[in-house]
Amino acid sequence: MMVESASETIRTTPSNQNGVSSLSSQSDGGGGREGGSNGDVNGEISPVDLLHLQQQQALQAARQFLLQQASGLNSPGSNEVKQSPVQVPVSMAMMSPQMITPQQMQQILSPPQLQALLQQQQALMLHHEEHTGSHPLYGHGECKWPGCEALCEDMGQFIKHLNNEHALDDRSTAQCRVQMQVVQQLEIQLAKESERLQAMMTHLHMRPSEPKPFNQPLNLASSGSLLKRDSDAYPEGLPHPPTSAATPITPLRQGPSVISSSSLHAHSHSHTHPVGPIRRRNSDKYCTPIASELAQNCEFYKNADVRPPFTYASLIRHAILESPDRQLTLNEIYNWFTRKFAYFRRNTATWKNAVRHNLSLHKCFVRVENVKGAVWTVDEVEYQKRRPPKMTGSPTLVKNMISGLGFGSLNASYQAALAESSLSLLNSPSLVTPPSAASLNMLHVGHDDVSSTVEQVNSNGSCSPTLSPQQYSHPVHVKEEPTEVEEDSRPVSLLAGVTHSLPLPSDERDLEEDLPTEELE
DNA sequence: GAGGTAATAAACATAC
DNA sequence: TGTATGTTTATTACCT
């Protein structure tokens, strides 16, 4: 099992979002035929790099072509123009890549021009890369032409193959157009993500003088843990932008933002522990808001063989709470797992056993007999109680955990989201009270309860801290699971009190993870 | 290193 | 008898 888990750790590295993975596989430089999910684990050029390169080449060629056309108009006596309408100096390839878009290129160029462009680019590529022994359409003995993957032993054979199979014809032209469309979509997506990133960074880069109640109570800013990690490398104190537009490689390796966290986490372990099961501990737990993560990457998890960065318990709970009646049979839980996660469509014996094990082990899961037979429900109080009791209010612990939240890690976007959520919560007059030593001392009472109330706040769509966690569980007849009074006797009012007095981001995971399940889809 | 938590595996019991 | 379901124990790994 260990070996299998290790291999899964590698596979956990997601490829890409929004259907890019399939594209990446076409130009995969080293990820084999599994959708390019392996990325550049060994420092190879990633598929995105190759794609980017191809994109740049196409753009450059188009620019060259257009410029050539223009120069031809302006300088009819130019020798180069006379030689060929599409032959251009290679030095022009250094032009700014933003001068023309693939869309513009398609609009501007007629099919014959596109063919000419293709021919020109091919000639250029053959000429400059035959010497270097490399070609963006050739890698690992395969032709990387979209949809080809023909095996070529060497560059010469590849060149021959390229000339024979991908000669200038309608098909190649059409494929080129498709590739342009792909690039165009990627650019649109990149622009959107860049804009979002910019907004997030702008938000996070608020000056200390600006109102930011999120930081004040715990003095997080002074601890420096929230941002310091990356401020070393990024002098402005901004979190390292993992999905920066300047680093197109990142999305491929990263995939869903939270996955990135866990993947990175797993990778970090895999460096030292090449084999072994994926163990998801606090760094994962506190970094993975399950509701928002699933909401954002629902399709990704459905299709990608990526292990979700959540515990079985949290997944089971989410499945149950997501159901209309907030109760599921074991089989329905199974179905939810397989429906939501491609990862759970295999190794069924393993994870199903784990599901059953978790259902039985955790008191938060209550077996109930109803008309459907045996169903499982969630006892929210128990669920909150079972959370790690390590948060004792120690500034060091708090700092470390918040530091572990990853403002320096790849899931910075989620930290921003968490911060936003915290801010909106804290900005609610009904919830915010001035922090006090007493309130801080109450941290140990139940940081999870904070999230519990947060969840209720969100689930109601309004800031109503009076809803008790118990209300998450349906009033059903419990056949088994006698209550342990000494453990269940924690007064709800105390929980609410903690929440009120602790605008604490200590459990942002819960804050997000416990978002109303309605947000899931 | 201790203690807690989670993942995994497995044995066993029970019901259908 | 086989399968699904449920419980329990043990081991291992990670984290604080």
XYZ file of C-alpha atoms (C1' of nucleotides) in Angstrom:
553
model
C 0.000 0.000 0.000
C 2.862 2.284 0.695
C 4.189 2.063 -2.784
C 0.815 2.718 -4.229
C 0.364 5.741 -2.096
C 3.680 7.049 -3.131
C 2.766 6.789 -6.731
C -0.452 8.513 -5.968
C 1.447 11.263 -4.372
C 3.064 11.940 -7.650
C -0.200 11.743 -9.463
C -1.625 14.163 -7.006
C 0.177 16.831 -8.866
C -2.644 18.117 -10.948
C -2.268 19.060 -14.476
C -4.352 21.997 -15.144
C -7.743 23.461 -14.907
C -10.443 24.233 -17.348
C -9.675 21.474 -19.692
C -6.177 22.607 -20.267
C -4.806 19.290 -19.238
C -5.920 17.676 -22.410
C -4.229 20.367 -24.304
C -1.156 20.031 -22.233
C -0.982 16.404 -22.995
C -0.717 17.223 -26.600
C 2.335 19.235 -26.123
C 3.549 17.395 -23.150
C 7.238 17.468 -23.011
C 7.720 14.663 -20.596
C 4.567 13.684 -18.877
C 3.878 10.714 -21.026
C 0.395 10.012 -22.204
C -1.440 10.497 -18.985
C -2.561 13.986 -19.593
C 0.715 15.539 -18.751
C -0.068 15.346 -15.115
C 3.422 14.580 -14.115
C 4.635 17.926 -15.156
C 8.256 18.764 -14.779
C 8.987 16.744 -11.751
C 12.460 16.200 -12.992
C 12.996 19.726 -14.059
C 11.927 19.151 -17.612
C 10.128 21.706 -19.624
C 6.528 21.527 -18.658
C 3.717 21.202 -21.167
C 2.653 24.684 -20.338
C 6.100 25.898 -21.096
C 5.929 24.202 -24.407
C 2.525 25.553 -25.033
C 3.704 28.955 -24.127
C 6.607 28.540 -26.442
C 4.375 27.451 -29.235
C 2.117 30.315 -28.600
C 4.962 32.736 -28.698
C 6.239 31.206 -31.847
C 2.897 31.486 -33.511
C 2.498 35.018 -32.398
C 5.966 35.916 -33.432
C 5.505 34.393 -36.804
C 2.282 36.251 -37.277
C 3.904 39.470 -36.245
C 6.687 38.808 -38.589
C 4.277 38.126 -41.318
C 2.251 41.230 -40.708
C 5.288 43.343 -40.368
C 6.581 41.858 -43.482
C 3.399 42.720 -45.240
C 3.548 46.220 -43.915
C 7.162 46.658 -44.793
C 6.392 45.263 -48.168
C 3.889 47.989 -48.658
C 6.202 50.601 -47.373
C 9.306 49.327 -48.985
C 8.448 47.519 -52.127
C 12.050 47.369 -52.978
C 13.041 45.339 -50.021
C 15.050 42.318 -50.924
C 13.485 40.178 -48.285
C 10.033 40.934 -49.477
C 11.004 40.056 -52.946
C 12.366 36.778 -51.855
C 9.285 35.656 -50.085
C 6.206 37.372 -48.810
C 6.438 35.530 -45.577
C 10.122 35.294 -44.986
C 11.195 37.517 -42.178
C 14.276 38.128 -40.135
C 14.336 35.947 -37.085
C 15.469 38.829 -34.993
C 11.953 40.120 -35.170
C 10.872 37.229 -33.080
C 11.968 39.247 -30.116
C 9.083 41.609 -30.501
C 6.688 42.125 -27.688
C 4.339 39.190 -27.441
C 1.400 41.398 -26.663
C 1.350 43.194 -29.953
C -1.069 40.811 -31.536
C -3.362 38.137 -30.330
C -4.108 34.838 -31.992
C -7.617 36.017 -32.523
C -6.426 39.070 -34.305
C -4.085 36.928 -36.254
C -6.902 34.700 -37.384
C -8.996 37.650 -38.295
C -6.246 39.271 -40.175
C -4.845 36.329 -42.017
C -6.619 34.543 -44.765
C -6.291 30.769 -45.024
C -3.571 31.037 -47.649
C -1.762 33.458 -45.444
C -2.102 31.137 -42.550
C -0.699 28.355 -44.611
C 2.132 30.538 -45.638
C 2.664 31.450 -42.072
C 2.688 27.846 -41.097
C 5.169 27.046 -43.774
C 7.326 29.927 -42.752
C 7.295 28.964 -39.158
C 8.005 25.393 -39.963
C 10.935 26.353 -42.068
C 12.205 28.586 -39.383
C 11.853 25.936 -36.779
C 13.518 23.330 -38.892
C 16.369 25.537 -39.724
C 17.290 26.956 -36.212
C 16.416 23.697 -34.193
C 18.000 21.100 -36.421
C 21.257 22.419 -35.155
C 20.289 22.468 -31.556
C 18.748 19.055 -31.706
C 15.574 20.236 -30.123
C 12.156 21.047 -31.401
C 9.076 22.181 -29.544
C 7.083 19.635 -31.438
C 9.445 16.863 -30.562
C 10.150 15.438 -27.196
C 10.860 12.125 -25.560
C 10.901 10.398 -28.872
C 7.451 11.529 -29.764
C 5.959 13.976 -32.124
C 4.164 16.544 -30.101
C 1.985 17.738 -32.876
C -1.505 17.913 -31.431
C -3.082 14.522 -31.640
C -0.097 12.832 -33.191
C 2.307 11.336 -30.677
C 4.070 9.412 -33.380
C 7.259 7.786 -32.242
C 10.424 9.155 -33.781
C 13.747 7.774 -32.821
C 15.726 10.874 -33.511
C 15.441 14.388 -34.747
C 16.065 13.409 -38.307
C 13.279 10.926 -38.279
C 11.083 13.454 -36.620
C 11.861 16.031 -39.273
C 10.998 13.517 -41.898
C 7.825 12.655 -40.083
C 6.998 16.308 -39.680
C 7.411 16.967 -43.351
C 5.428 13.936 -44.365
C 2.629 13.868 -41.869
C 2.293 17.481 -40.993
C 2.965 19.122 -44.258
C 1.280 22.261 -45.301
C -2.236 21.228 -46.046
C -5.743 21.956 -44.979
C -5.566 19.627 -42.064
C -2.441 21.180 -40.639
C -3.869 24.580 -41.179
C -7.019 23.617 -39.394
C -5.037 22.180 -36.545
C -3.081 25.331 -36.374
C -6.274 27.279 -36.141
C -7.481 25.058 -33.354
C -4.258 25.615 -31.552
C -4.719 29.304 -31.940
C -8.120 29.019 -30.415
C -6.648 27.111 -27.546
C -4.015 29.724 -27.032
C -6.633 32.369 -27.216
C -8.723 30.707 -24.566
C -5.686 30.327 -22.410
C -4.908 33.955 -22.781
C -8.410 34.878 -21.783
C -8.206 32.614 -18.821
C -4.816 33.946 -17.947
C -6.075 37.471 -18.124
C -8.933 36.657 -15.812
C -6.738 34.892 -13.339
C -4.187 37.643 -13.484
C -6.845 40.186 -12.789
C -8.094 38.186 -9.881
C -4.615 37.757 -8.577
C -3.977 41.438 -8.861
C -7.102 42.205 -6.919
C -6.164 39.712 -4.260
C -2.674 41.035 -3.961
C -3.959 44.534 -3.826
C -6.270 43.526 -1.082
C -3.585 41.742 0.862
C -1.214 44.566 0.443
C -3.297 46.877 2.538
C -1.189 49.211 4.584
C -1.143 48.777 8.360
C -2.874 52.083 8.674
C -5.779 50.788 6.729
C -8.549 49.192 8.716
C -7.923 45.523 8.898
C -9.486 44.035 11.979
C -8.394 40.649 10.851
C -4.861 41.272 11.896
C -5.316 43.312 14.936
C -6.702 40.958 17.529
C -3.954 38.409 17.269
C -1.308 40.790 16.228
C -0.603 38.649 13.274
C 1.021 41.394 11.393
C 3.503 41.965 14.103
C 4.255 38.303 14.321
C 5.153 38.506 10.714
C 4.267 34.940 10.156
C 1.438 35.691 7.855
C 3.471 37.330 5.213
C 7.002 37.064 6.283
C 7.620 33.791 4.666
C 7.545 35.283 1.276
C 8.504 38.725 2.181
C 12.000 37.390 2.289
C 11.871 36.676 -1.342
C 9.431 39.388 -2.156
C 10.581 42.589 -0.563
C 7.258 44.265 -0.836
C 5.847 41.810 1.596
C 3.352 40.434 -0.811
C 2.670 36.798 -0.800
C 4.410 34.977 -3.520
C 1.980 34.929 -6.394
C 1.927 31.303 -7.304
C -0.441 31.757 -10.149
C 1.261 34.739 -11.442
C 0.756 35.482 -15.044
C 4.464 35.695 -15.296
C 4.810 32.064 -14.436
C 2.680 30.086 -16.786
C 4.192 26.908 -15.538
C 2.481 27.192 -12.240
C -1.068 26.403 -13.194
C -0.018 23.176 -14.673
C 1.738 22.040 -11.600
C -0.780 23.566 -9.415
C -4.213 22.792 -10.649
C -6.823 23.716 -8.119
C -5.445 26.035 -5.609
C -5.982 23.872 -2.650
C -4.723 20.915 -4.412
C -1.626 22.828 -4.864
C -1.287 23.062 -1.191
C -1.707 19.447 -0.620
C 0.218 18.517 -3.634
C 3.032 20.658 -2.606
C 2.727 19.230 0.783
C 2.878 15.759 -0.546
C 5.690 16.698 -2.769
C 7.598 18.193 0.036
C 7.346 14.896 1.763
C 8.027 12.979 -1.307
C 11.336 14.651 -1.517
C 12.390 13.106 1.695
C 10.039 10.185 1.667
C 9.731 8.949 -1.841
C 7.369 6.279 -0.681
C 4.632 6.295 1.829
C 1.013 7.177 2.156
C -0.214 10.677 1.894
C -0.709 11.927 5.360
C -2.800 14.973 5.618
C -2.262 16.804 8.760
C -2.838 20.250 10.002
C -1.095 21.996 7.221
C -3.571 20.421 4.928
C -6.505 20.640 7.142
C -6.177 24.253 7.886
C -5.467 25.050 4.315
C -8.294 23.260 2.703
C -11.666 24.832 2.965
C -13.642 21.973 1.693
C -16.769 23.750 0.581
C -15.084 26.461 -1.364
C -12.475 24.109 -2.653
C -15.027 21.705 -3.944
C -17.120 24.491 -5.282
C -14.234 25.904 -7.195
C -12.725 22.691 -8.374
C -15.706 20.471 -8.566
C -15.117 19.530 -12.153
C -11.457 19.042 -11.560
C -11.989 16.506 -8.829
C -14.634 14.807 -10.842
C -12.309 14.200 -13.696
C -8.808 14.229 -12.344
C -7.368 11.355 -10.472
C -6.353 13.580 -7.652
C -6.787 12.793 -4.079
C -8.824 15.473 -2.363
C -6.880 17.165 0.378
C -9.437 16.453 3.023
C -9.817 13.888 5.683
C -12.294 11.137 5.245
C -14.260 12.509 8.124
C -14.599 15.922 6.575
C -15.574 14.425 3.262
C -18.139 12.177 4.832
C -19.521 15.039 6.797
C -19.680 17.174 3.723
C -21.452 14.471 1.801
C -24.026 14.069 4.501
C -24.602 17.741 5.007
C -24.883 18.250 1.320
C -27.700 15.792 1.036
C -31.233 17.165 1.147
C -32.078 15.382 4.347
C -28.583 15.591 5.708
C -28.513 11.919 6.084
C -27.084 9.298 3.815
C -26.851 5.595 3.701
C -23.452 4.097 3.482
C -23.986 3.316 -0.130
C -25.036 6.868 -0.812
C -21.876 8.056 0.818
C -19.959 5.729 -1.414
C -21.757 7.126 -4.408
C -21.026 10.651 -3.349
C -17.365 9.870 -3.131
C -17.242 8.301 -6.530
C -19.437 10.938 -8.038
C -17.416 13.813 -6.736
C -13.942 12.446 -7.011
C -12.357 10.505 -9.753
C -9.788 9.446 -7.243
C -12.351 7.371 -5.421
C -13.350 5.468 -8.477
C -10.525 3.120 -7.897
C -9.116 1.336 -4.905
C -12.661 1.019 -3.737
C -11.864 -1.554 -1.132
C -9.393 0.732 0.529
C -11.326 3.911 0.771
C -14.638 2.258 1.410
C -13.118 0.514 4.305
C -11.793 3.835 5.439
C -15.201 5.378 5.126
C -16.762 2.673 7.212
C -13.940 2.919 9.643
C -14.435 6.633 9.998
C -18.160 6.327 10.358
C -17.759 3.922 13.167
C -14.803 5.529 14.782
C -15.952 9.092 15.044
C -18.737 9.887 17.378
C -19.681 12.757 15.158
C -21.219 10.282 12.767
C -24.440 8.955 14.100
C -26.142 5.951 12.698
C -29.853 6.347 12.518
C -32.621 3.971 11.625
C -35.313 5.434 9.485
C -37.586 4.362 6.718
C -34.681 4.090 4.364
C -32.948 1.748 6.688
C -29.746 2.730 8.350
C -28.579 6.196 7.492
C -25.725 8.251 8.785
C -26.020 11.745 10.106
C -23.607 14.261 11.501
C -23.515 15.423 15.042
C -22.014 18.824 14.595
C -21.162 19.247 18.231
C -19.190 16.072 18.187
C -17.630 16.986 14.930
C -16.433 20.271 16.270
C -15.207 18.640 19.417
C -13.092 16.162 17.627
C -11.007 18.887 16.046
C -7.403 19.125 17.055
C -7.234 20.506 20.562
C -3.830 21.899 20.011
C -4.901 25.477 19.770
C -4.311 26.574 23.308
C -3.995 30.213 22.611
C -0.280 30.066 22.679
C 0.927 32.850 20.458
C 3.539 30.535 19.109
C 1.024 27.903 18.212
C -1.328 30.381 16.743
C 1.407 31.981 14.814
C 2.739 28.735 13.549
C -0.599 27.547 12.470
C -1.488 30.711 10.733
C 1.899 30.699 9.201
C 1.154 27.225 8.098
C -1.951 28.502 6.491
C 0.247 29.278 3.680
C 0.401 32.885 2.794
C 3.693 31.776 1.539
C 2.460 28.578 0.132
C 0.754 27.920 -3.110
C -2.728 28.281 -1.842
C -2.369 31.917 -1.118
C -5.542 32.561 -2.987
C -7.450 30.637 -0.437
C -5.805 32.445 2.340
C -6.992 35.595 0.737
C -10.429 34.122 0.507
C -10.232 33.169 4.126
C -9.098 36.578 5.068
C -11.972 38.005 3.145
C -14.384 35.741 4.892
C -12.933 36.634 8.219
C -13.139 40.252 7.426
C -16.730 40.103 6.466
C -17.461 38.224 9.591
C -15.505 40.549 11.755
C -16.996 43.546 10.178
C -20.339 42.435 11.388
C -21.118 44.581 14.417
C -23.076 41.817 15.979
C -20.134 39.527 16.018
C -17.213 41.698 16.808
C -16.291 42.617 20.270
C -13.029 44.114 21.327
C -10.432 41.490 21.866
C -9.440 40.887 25.385
C -7.004 38.784 27.254
C -9.879 36.741 28.496
C -11.058 36.102 25.043
C -7.648 35.048 23.990
C -7.406 32.785 26.935
C -10.559 31.162 25.802
C -8.935 30.080 22.658
C -8.432 26.661 24.035
C -12.081 26.268 24.730
C -12.775 25.509 21.159
C -11.316 27.108 18.167
C -13.455 24.826 16.145
C -16.486 26.229 17.707
C -15.586 29.496 16.214
C -15.892 28.004 12.858
C -18.982 26.289 13.913
C -20.689 29.540 14.474
C -19.153 30.980 11.408
C -20.634 28.204 9.489
C -23.994 28.895 10.910
C -23.633 32.488 10.062
C -22.890 31.673 6.520
C -25.382 28.962 6.190
C -28.105 31.297 7.158
C -26.996 33.867 4.771
C -27.004 36.321 7.611
C -25.034 36.900 10.713
C -27.050 34.989 13.190
C -24.789 33.661 15.864
C -27.584 32.171 17.832
C -27.979 29.073 15.800
C -26.435 26.239 17.654
C -24.277 23.689 15.975
C -26.661 21.028 16.985
C -29.153 22.441 14.612
C -27.077 21.119 11.831
C -28.094 17.678 12.771
C -31.523 16.613 11.971
C -33.770 15.617 14.789
C -33.868 11.978 14.038
C -34.233 9.000 16.180
C -30.887 7.729 17.212
C -30.832 4.054 17.559
C -27.360 3.796 18.908
C -24.527 5.961 20.044
C -25.440 6.847 23.594
C -24.341 10.305 24.473
C -21.427 10.773 26.751
C -22.607 13.474 29.005
C -19.285 14.649 30.205
C -18.163 15.310 26.690
C -21.316 16.678 25.272
C -22.112 19.017 28.037
C -20.319 21.938 26.592
C -22.852 24.716 26.606
C -23.623 26.166 23.280
C -23.791 29.583 24.759
C -20.184 29.273 25.626
C -19.395 28.423 22.076
C -21.223 31.439 20.924
C -19.403 33.490 23.467
C -16.115 32.309 22.191
C -17.131 33.171 18.755
C -18.206 36.587 19.710
C -15.119 37.421 21.551
C -12.738 35.827 19.145
C -12.516 37.256 15.742
C -9.948 34.648 15.286
C -8.679 33.276 12.053
C -7.375 30.356 13.977
C -9.464 27.923 12.122
C -9.941 29.345 8.761
C -10.147 25.895 7.478
C -13.378 25.492 9.299
C -14.417 28.889 8.329
C -14.244 27.822 4.771
C -14.750 24.176 5.162
C -17.873 24.782 7.075
C -19.307 27.052 4.555
C -22.841 26.142 3.792
C -23.041 23.152 1.656
C -25.304 25.037 -0.648
C -22.192 26.660 -1.951
C -20.848 23.420 -3.154
C -22.450 23.434 -6.517
C 10.120 11.676 22.763
C 5.140 12.021 24.055
C 0.646 12.509 22.745
C -2.921 13.215 19.364
C -4.849 12.545 14.825
C -5.490 10.288 10.545
C -4.806 6.642 6.987
C -4.604 2.015 6.107
C -5.225 -2.795 6.797
C -7.410 -6.485 8.704
C -10.215 -9.451 11.612
C -14.613 -10.233 13.122
C -19.698 -9.933 13.688
C -24.229 -9.306 11.851
C -27.951 -8.937 8.484
C -29.826 -9.935 4.120
C -22.653 -18.855 0.822
C -21.550 -14.407 -0.601
C -21.947 -9.643 0.002
C -22.797 -5.448 2.385
C -22.534 -3.228 6.525
C -20.640 -2.131 10.940
C -17.177 -2.513 14.812
C -12.822 -2.917 16.596
C -7.874 -3.315 16.809
C -3.266 -2.636 15.193
C 0.243 -0.324 12.676
C 2.296 3.524 10.646
C 3.028 8.308 9.655
C 2.662 13.095 10.496
C 2.243 16.984 13.451
C 2.639 19.920 17.626
